[in-house]
CSV table of C-alpha atoms in Angstrom, one decimal:
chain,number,residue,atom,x,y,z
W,53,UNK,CA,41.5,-79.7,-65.7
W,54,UNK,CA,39.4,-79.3,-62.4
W,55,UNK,CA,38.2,-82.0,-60.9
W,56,UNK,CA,34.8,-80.9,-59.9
W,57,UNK,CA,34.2,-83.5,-57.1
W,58,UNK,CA,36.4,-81.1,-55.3
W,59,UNK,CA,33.8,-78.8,-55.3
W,60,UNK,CA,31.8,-79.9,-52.6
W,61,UNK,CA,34.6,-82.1,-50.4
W,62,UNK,CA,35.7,-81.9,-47.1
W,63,UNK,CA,39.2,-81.1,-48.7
W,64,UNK,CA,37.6,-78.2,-50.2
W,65,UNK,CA,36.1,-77.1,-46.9
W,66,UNK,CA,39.4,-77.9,-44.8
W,67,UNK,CA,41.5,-75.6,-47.4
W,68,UNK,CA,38.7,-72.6,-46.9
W,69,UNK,CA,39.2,-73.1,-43.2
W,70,UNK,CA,42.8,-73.1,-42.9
W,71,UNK,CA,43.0,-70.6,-45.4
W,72,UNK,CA,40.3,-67.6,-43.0
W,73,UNK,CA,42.2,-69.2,-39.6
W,74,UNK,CA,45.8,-68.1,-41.0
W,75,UNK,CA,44.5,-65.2,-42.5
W,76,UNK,CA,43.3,-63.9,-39.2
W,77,UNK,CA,46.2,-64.8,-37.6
W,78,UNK,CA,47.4,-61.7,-35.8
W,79,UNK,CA,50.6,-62.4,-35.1
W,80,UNK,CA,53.2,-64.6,-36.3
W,81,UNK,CA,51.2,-65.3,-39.4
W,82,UNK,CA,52.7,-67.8,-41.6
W,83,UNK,CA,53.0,-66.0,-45.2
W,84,UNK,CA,54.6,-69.0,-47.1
W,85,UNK,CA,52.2,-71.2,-46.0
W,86,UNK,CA,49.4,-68.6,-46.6
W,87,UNK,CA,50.9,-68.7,-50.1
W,88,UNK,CA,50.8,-72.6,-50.5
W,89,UNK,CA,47.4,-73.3,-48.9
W,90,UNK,CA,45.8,-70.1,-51.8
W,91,UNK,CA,47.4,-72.1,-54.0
W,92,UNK,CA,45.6,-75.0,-53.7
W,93,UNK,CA,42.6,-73.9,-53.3
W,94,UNK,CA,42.7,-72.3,-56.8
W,95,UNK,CA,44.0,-75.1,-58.5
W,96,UNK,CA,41.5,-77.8,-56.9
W,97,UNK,CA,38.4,-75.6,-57.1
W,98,UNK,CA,36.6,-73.1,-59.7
W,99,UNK,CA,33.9,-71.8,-57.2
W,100,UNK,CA,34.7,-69.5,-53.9
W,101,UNK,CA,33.3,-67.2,-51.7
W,102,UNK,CA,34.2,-63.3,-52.4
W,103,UNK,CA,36.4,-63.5,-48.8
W,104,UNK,CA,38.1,-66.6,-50.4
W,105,UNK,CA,39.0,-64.7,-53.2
W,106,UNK,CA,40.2,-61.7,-51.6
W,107,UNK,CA,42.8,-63.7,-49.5
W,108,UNK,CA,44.1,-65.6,-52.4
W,109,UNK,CA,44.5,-62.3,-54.8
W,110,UNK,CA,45.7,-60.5,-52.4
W,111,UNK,CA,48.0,-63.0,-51.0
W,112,UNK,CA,49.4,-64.3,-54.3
W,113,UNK,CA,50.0,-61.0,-55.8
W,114,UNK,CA,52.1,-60.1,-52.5
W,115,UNK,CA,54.2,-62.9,-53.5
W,116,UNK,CA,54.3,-61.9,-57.2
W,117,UNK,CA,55.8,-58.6,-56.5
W,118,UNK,CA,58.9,-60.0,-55.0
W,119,UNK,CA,61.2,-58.5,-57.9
W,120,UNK,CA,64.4,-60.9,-56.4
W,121,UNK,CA,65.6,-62.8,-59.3
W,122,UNK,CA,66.9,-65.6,-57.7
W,123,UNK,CA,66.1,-69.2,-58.6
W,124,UNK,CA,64.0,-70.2,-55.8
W,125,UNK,CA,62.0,-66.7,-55.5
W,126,UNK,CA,61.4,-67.3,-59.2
W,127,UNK,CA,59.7,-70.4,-59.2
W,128,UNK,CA,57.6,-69.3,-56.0
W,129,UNK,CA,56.3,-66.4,-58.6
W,130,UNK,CA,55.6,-68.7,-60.8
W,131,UNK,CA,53.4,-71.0,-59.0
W,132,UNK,CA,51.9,-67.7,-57.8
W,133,UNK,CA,50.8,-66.8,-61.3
W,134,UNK,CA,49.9,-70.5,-62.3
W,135,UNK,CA,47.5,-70.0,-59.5
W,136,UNK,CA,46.2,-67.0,-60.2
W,137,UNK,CA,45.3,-67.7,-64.0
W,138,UNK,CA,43.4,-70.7,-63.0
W,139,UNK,CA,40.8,-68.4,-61.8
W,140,UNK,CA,37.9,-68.6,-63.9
W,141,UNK,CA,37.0,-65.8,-66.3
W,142,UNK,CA,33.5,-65.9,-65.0
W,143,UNK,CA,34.6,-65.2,-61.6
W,144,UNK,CA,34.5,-61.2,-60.8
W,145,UNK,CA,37.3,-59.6,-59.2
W,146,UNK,CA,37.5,-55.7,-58.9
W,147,UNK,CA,39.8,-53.8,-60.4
W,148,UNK,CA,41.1,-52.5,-57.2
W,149,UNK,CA,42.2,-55.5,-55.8
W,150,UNK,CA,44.7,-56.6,-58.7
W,151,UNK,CA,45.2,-53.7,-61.4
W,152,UNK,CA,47.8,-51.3,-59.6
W,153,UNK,CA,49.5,-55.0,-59.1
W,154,UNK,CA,50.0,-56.1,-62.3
W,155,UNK,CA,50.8,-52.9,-63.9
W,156,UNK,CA,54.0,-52.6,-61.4
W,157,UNK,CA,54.6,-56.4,-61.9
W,158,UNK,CA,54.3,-56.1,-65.7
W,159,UNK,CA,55.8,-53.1,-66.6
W,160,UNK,CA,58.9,-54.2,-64.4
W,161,UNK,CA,59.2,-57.4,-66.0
W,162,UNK,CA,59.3,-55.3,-69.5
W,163,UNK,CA,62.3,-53.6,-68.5
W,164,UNK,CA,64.1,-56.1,-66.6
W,165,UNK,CA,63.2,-59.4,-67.7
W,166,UNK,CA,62.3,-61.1,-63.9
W,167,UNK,CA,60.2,-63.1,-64.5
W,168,UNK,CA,60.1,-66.8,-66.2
W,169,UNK,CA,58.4,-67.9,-69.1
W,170,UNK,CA,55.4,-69.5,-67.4
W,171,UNK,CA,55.0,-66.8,-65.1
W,172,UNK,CA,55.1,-63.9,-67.6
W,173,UNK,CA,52.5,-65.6,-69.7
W,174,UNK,CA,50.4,-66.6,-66.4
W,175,UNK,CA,50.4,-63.1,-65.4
W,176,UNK,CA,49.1,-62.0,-69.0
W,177,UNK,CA,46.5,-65.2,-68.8
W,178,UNK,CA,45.3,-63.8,-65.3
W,179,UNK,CA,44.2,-60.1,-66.6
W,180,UNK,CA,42.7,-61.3,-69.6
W,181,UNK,CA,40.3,-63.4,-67.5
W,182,UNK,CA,39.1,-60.6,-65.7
W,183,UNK,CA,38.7,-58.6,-69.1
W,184,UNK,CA,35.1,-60.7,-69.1
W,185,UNK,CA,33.7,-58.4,-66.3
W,186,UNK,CA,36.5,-55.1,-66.7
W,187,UNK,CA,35.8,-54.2,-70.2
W,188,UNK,CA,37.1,-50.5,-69.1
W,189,UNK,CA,40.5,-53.0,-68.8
W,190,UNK,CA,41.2,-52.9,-72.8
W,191,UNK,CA,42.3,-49.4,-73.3
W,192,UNK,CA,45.0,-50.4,-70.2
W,193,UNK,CA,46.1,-53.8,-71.5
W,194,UNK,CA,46.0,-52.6,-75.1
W,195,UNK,CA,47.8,-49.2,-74.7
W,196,UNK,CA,49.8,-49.0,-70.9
W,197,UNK,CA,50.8,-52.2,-71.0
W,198,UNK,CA,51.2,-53.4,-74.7
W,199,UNK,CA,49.9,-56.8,-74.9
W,200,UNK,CA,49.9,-56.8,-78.7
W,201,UNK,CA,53.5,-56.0,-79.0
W,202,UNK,CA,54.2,-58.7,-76.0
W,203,UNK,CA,52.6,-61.2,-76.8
W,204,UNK,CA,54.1,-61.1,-80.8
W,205,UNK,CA,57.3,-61.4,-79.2
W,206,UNK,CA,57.0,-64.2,-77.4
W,207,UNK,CA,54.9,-65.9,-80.4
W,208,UNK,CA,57.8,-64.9,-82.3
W,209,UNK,CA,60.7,-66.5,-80.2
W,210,UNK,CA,58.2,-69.8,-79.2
W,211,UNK,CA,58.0,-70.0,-83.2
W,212,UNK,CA,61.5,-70.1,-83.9
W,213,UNK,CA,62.4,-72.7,-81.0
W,214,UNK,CA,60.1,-75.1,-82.5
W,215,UNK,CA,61.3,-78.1,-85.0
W,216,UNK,CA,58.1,-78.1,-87.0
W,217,UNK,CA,59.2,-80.7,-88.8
W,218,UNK,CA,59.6,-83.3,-85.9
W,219,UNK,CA,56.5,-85.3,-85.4
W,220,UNK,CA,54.7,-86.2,-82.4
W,221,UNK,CA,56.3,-89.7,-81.5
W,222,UNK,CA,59.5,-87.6,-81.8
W,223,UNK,CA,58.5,-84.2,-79.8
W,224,UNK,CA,59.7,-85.6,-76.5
W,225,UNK,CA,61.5,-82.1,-74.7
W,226,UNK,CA,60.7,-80.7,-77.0
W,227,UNK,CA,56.9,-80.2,-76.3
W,228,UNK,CA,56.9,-77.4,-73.7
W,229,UNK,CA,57.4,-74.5,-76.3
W,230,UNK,CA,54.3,-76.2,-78.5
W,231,UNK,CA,52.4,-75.9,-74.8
W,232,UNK,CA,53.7,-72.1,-74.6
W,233,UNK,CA,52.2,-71.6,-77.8
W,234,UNK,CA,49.1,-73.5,-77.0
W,235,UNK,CA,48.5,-71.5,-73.8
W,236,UNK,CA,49.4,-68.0,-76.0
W,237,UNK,CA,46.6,-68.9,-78.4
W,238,UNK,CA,44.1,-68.8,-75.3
W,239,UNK,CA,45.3,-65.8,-74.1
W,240,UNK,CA,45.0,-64.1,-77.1
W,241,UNK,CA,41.1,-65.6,-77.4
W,242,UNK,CA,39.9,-64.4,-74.4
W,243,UNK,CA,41.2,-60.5,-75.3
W,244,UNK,CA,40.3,-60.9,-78.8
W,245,UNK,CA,36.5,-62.0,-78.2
W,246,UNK,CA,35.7,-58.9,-76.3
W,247,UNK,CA,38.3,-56.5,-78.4
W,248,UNK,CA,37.0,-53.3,-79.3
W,249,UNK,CA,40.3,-51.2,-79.7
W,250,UNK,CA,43.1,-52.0,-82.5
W,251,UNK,CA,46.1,-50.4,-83.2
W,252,UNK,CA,49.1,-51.2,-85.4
W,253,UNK,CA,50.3,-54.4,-82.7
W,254,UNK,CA,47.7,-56.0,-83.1
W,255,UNK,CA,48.5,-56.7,-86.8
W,256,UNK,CA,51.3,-58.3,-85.6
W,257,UNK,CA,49.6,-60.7,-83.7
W,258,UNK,CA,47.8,-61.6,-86.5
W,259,UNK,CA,50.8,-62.2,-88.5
W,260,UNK,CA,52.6,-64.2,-85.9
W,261,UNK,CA,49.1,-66.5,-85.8
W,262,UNK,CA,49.5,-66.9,-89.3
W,263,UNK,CA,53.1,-68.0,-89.5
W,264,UNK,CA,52.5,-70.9,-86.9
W,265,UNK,CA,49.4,-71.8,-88.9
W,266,UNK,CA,51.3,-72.0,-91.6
W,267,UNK,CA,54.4,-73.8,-89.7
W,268,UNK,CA,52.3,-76.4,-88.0
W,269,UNK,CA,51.5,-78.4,-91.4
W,270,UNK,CA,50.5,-81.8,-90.8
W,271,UNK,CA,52.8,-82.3,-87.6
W,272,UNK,CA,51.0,-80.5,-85.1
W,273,UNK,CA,47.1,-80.5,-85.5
W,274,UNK,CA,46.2,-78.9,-82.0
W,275,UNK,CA,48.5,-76.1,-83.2
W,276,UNK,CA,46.9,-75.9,-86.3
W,277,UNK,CA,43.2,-76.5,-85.1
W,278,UNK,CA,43.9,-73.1,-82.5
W,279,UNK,CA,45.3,-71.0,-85.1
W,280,UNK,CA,42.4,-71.3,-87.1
W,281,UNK,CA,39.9,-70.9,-84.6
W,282,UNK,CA,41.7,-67.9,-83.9
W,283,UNK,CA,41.9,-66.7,-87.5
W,284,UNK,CA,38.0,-67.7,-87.8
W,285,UNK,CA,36.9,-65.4,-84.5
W,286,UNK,CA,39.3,-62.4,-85.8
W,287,UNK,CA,37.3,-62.4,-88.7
W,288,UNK,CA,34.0,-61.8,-86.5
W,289,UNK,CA,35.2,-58.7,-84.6
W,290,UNK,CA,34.3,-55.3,-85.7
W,291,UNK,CA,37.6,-54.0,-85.0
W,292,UNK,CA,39.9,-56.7,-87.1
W,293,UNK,CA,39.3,-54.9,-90.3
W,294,UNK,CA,39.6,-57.0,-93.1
W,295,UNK,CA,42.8,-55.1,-94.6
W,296,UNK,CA,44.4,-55.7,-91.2
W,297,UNK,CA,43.8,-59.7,-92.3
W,298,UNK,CA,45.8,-58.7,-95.6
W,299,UNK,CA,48.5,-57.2,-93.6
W,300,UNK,CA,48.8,-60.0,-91.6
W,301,UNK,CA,49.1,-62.3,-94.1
W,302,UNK,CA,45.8,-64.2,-92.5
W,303,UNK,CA,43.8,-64.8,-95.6
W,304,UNK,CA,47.5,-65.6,-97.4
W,305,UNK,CA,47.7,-68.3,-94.8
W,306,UNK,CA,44.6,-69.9,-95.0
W,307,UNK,CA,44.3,-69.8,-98.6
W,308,UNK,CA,47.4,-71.6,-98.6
W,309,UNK,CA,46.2,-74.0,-96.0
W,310,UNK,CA,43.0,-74.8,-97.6
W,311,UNK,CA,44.7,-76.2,-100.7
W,312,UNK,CA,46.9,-78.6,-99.4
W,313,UNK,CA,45.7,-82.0,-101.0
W,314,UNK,CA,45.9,-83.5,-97.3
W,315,UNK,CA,43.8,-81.5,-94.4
W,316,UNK,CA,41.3,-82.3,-91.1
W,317,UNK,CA,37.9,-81.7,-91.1
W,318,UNK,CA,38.1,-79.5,-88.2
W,319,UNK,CA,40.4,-77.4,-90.2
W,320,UNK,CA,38.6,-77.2,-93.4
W,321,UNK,CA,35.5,-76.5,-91.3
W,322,UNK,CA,37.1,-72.9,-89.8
W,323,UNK,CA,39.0,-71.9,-92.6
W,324,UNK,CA,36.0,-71.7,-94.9
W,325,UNK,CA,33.8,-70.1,-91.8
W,326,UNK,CA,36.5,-67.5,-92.0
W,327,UNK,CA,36.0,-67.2,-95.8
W,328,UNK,CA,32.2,-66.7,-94.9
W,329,UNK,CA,32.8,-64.3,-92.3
W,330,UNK,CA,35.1,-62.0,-94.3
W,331,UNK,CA,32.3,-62.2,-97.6
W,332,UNK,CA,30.0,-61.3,-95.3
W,333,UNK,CA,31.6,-58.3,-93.8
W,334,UNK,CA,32.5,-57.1,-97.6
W,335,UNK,CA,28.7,-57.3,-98.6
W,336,UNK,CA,27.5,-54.7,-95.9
W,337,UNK,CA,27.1,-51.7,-97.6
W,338,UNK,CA,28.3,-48.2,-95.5
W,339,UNK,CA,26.0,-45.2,-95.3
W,340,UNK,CA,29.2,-42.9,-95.5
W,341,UNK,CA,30.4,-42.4,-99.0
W,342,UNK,CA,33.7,-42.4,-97.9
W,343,UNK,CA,33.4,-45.8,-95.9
W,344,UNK,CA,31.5,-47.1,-98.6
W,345,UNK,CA,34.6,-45.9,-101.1
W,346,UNK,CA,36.7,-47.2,-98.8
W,347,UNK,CA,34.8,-50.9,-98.8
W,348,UNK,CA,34.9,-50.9,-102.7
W,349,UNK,CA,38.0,-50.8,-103.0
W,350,UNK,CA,38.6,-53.3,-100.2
W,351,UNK,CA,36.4,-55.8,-102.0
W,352,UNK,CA,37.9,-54.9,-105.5
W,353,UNK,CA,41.6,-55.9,-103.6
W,354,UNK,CA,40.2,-59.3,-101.8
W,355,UNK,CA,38.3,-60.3,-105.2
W,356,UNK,CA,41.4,-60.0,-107.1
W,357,UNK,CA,43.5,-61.7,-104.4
W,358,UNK,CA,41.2,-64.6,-104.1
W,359,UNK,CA,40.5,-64.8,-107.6
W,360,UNK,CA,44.5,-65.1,-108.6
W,361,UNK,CA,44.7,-67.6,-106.3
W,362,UNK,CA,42.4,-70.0,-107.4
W,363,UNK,CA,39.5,-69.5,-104.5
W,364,UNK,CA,36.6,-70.2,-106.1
W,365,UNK,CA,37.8,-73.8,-107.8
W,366,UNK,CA,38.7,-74.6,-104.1
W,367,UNK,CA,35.4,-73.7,-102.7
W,368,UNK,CA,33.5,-75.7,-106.2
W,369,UNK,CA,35.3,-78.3,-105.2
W,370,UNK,CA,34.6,-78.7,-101.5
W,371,UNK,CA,30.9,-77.9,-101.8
W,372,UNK,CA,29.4,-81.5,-101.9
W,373,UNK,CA,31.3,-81.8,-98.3
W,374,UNK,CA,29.3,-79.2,-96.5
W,375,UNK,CA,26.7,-81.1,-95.6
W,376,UNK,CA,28.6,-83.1,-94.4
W,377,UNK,CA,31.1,-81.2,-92.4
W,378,UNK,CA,27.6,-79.2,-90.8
W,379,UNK,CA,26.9,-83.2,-90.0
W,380,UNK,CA,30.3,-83.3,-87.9
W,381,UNK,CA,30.4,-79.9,-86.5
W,382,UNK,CA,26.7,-78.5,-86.1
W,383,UNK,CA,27.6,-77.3,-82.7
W,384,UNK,CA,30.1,-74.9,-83.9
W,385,UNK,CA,28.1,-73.0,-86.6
W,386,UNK,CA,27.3,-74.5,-89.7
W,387,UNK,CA,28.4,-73.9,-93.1
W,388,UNK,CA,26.3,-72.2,-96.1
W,389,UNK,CA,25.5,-74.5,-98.9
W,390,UNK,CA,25.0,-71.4,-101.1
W,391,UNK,CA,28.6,-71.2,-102.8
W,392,UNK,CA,28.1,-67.7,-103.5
W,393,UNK,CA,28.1,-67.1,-100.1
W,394,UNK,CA,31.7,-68.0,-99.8
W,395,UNK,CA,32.6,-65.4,-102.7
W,396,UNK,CA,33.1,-61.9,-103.0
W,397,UNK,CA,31.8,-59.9,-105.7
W,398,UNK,CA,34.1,-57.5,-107.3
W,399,UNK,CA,31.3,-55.2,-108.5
């Protein structure tokens, strides 16, 4: 995290002006050290002028497009892209100065496999941070570049490296892949918040979400606590239909979750917000007679689902902890103490 005393230091100032004076250099400019000095400017500080942020874009990309797969050009794109996705989400940078890029860099790296591990997911963590300001970005990341196919696959390969069943005095090594997941998870809530397209890989996501929620257990509660908050904002957006939750196995997951005799607050706080959140969706009636067909039979499917699995004892049974659970977590939303507000009604 940032130290934001760095914000207003002389170290902050020095960086800025070493940064402009090799910049303007015009001859025998010093690109590596260019490259260096951007990136520490952009891990130490959150807040720079739009010439800063020119330089160290521009600069860092030129280093990121060096296609050489040798070990030590590697680990210079890496840092490149470690930098670059530590700029802020609420910092603006235009479309032109990054998007021809990243295309070239990512579509490369689909076909040829260049880059490492942290860098591929850097790069990803980069364009979704300027998704805030580029919402004309999504048809891009979501279509050209296939994010939701990506990023499955890497959830899928982090999943299978990981010993779930280790626990955390025992991780050790074995902690990086936990991280990758971790830093996936963020990726994936920064598109997802603004997400307004869907197709077919997105589903997957969805499912891979729900495999590690269900994987994590009682072993790994940051995993777990990100998975549901993930699960819980799905649930919000308009374009995560609810059958798309079904297909994904999301509500399978949680449901399964929720019943486990041992489970954190935090947890049982977001799984039964994502409860609320699907009821609620289901209870909005559609003008269209097809749509409104079409939710019917979408409530008839969840009603029976929920109902064979044994929902609404669950939800009887947690209801004298919702007061206290709003208590814990009022920041975050609270929780209706109307139980019928957590149920769907199959008529």
């Amino acid at each position: 995290m940032i130290n934001r005393r760095i914000e207003f230091s002389l170290l902050k100032s020095r960086l800025n002006e070493m940064i402009i004076e090799e910049e303007e250099k015009k001859e025998e400019k010093d690109e590596r050290l260019l490259a260096d000095l951007c990136e520490c400017y952009l891990l130490l500080s959150s807040m720079f002028s739009n010439k800063l942020r020119s330089i160290c874009v521009s600069c860092l990309l030129k280093v990121a497009l060096n296609k050489e797969e040798n070990e030590e050009t590697q680990k210079e794109v890496e840092i490149a892209f470690m930098a670059l996705s530590y700029i802020s989400q609420y910092v603006e940078i235009k479309k032109d100065l990054f998007l021809n890029d990243m295309k070239e860099i990512i579509q490369y790296h689909q076909k040829h496999h260049n880059l490492t591990r942290l860098a591929y997911q850097s790069a990803w963590g980069f364009l979704m941070n300027r998704f805030y300001y580029n919402k004309s970005l999504e048809d891009y990341i979501a279509n050209e570049l296939h994010f939701g196919r990506e990023a499955a696959t890497e959830l899928e390969e982090l999943t299978r490296s990981v010993d779930w069943e280790r626990k955390e005095e025992e991780r050790g090594k074995g902690r990086e892949e936990e991280d990758f997941i971790m830093r996936w998870i963020e990726t994936l809530n920064n598109f997802f918040r603004n997400c307004r397209l869907w197709n077919e890989d997105f589903v997957k996501i969805l499912s891979s979400i729900s495999c590690i929620f269900r994987a994590a257990k009682d072993n790994h509660k940051e995993i777990r606590e990100r998975c549901i908050n993930f699960l819980q904002i799905a649930t919000k957006i308009g374009a995560v239909k609810i059958d798309d939750l079904l297909k994904g196995k999301a509500t399978d997951a949680v449901l399964e979750k929720i019943q486990q005799p041992t489970l954190d607050e935090r947890v049982i706080f977001e799984c039964f917000k994502f409860f609320i959140y699907i009821s609620r969706r289901l209870k909005l009636k559609k003008k269209d007679e097809k749509e409104e067909m079409k939710r019917k039979e979408m409530v008839k499917k969840t009603f029976e689902k929920l109902e064979e699995e044994g929902y609404e004892d669950v939800i009887i049974g947690f209801q004298e902890t919702f007061a206290f659970l709003n208590g814990i977590y009022f920041n975050s939303g609270k929780l209706s103490l109307n139980i019928s507000d957590y149920l769907v009604d199959a008529c």
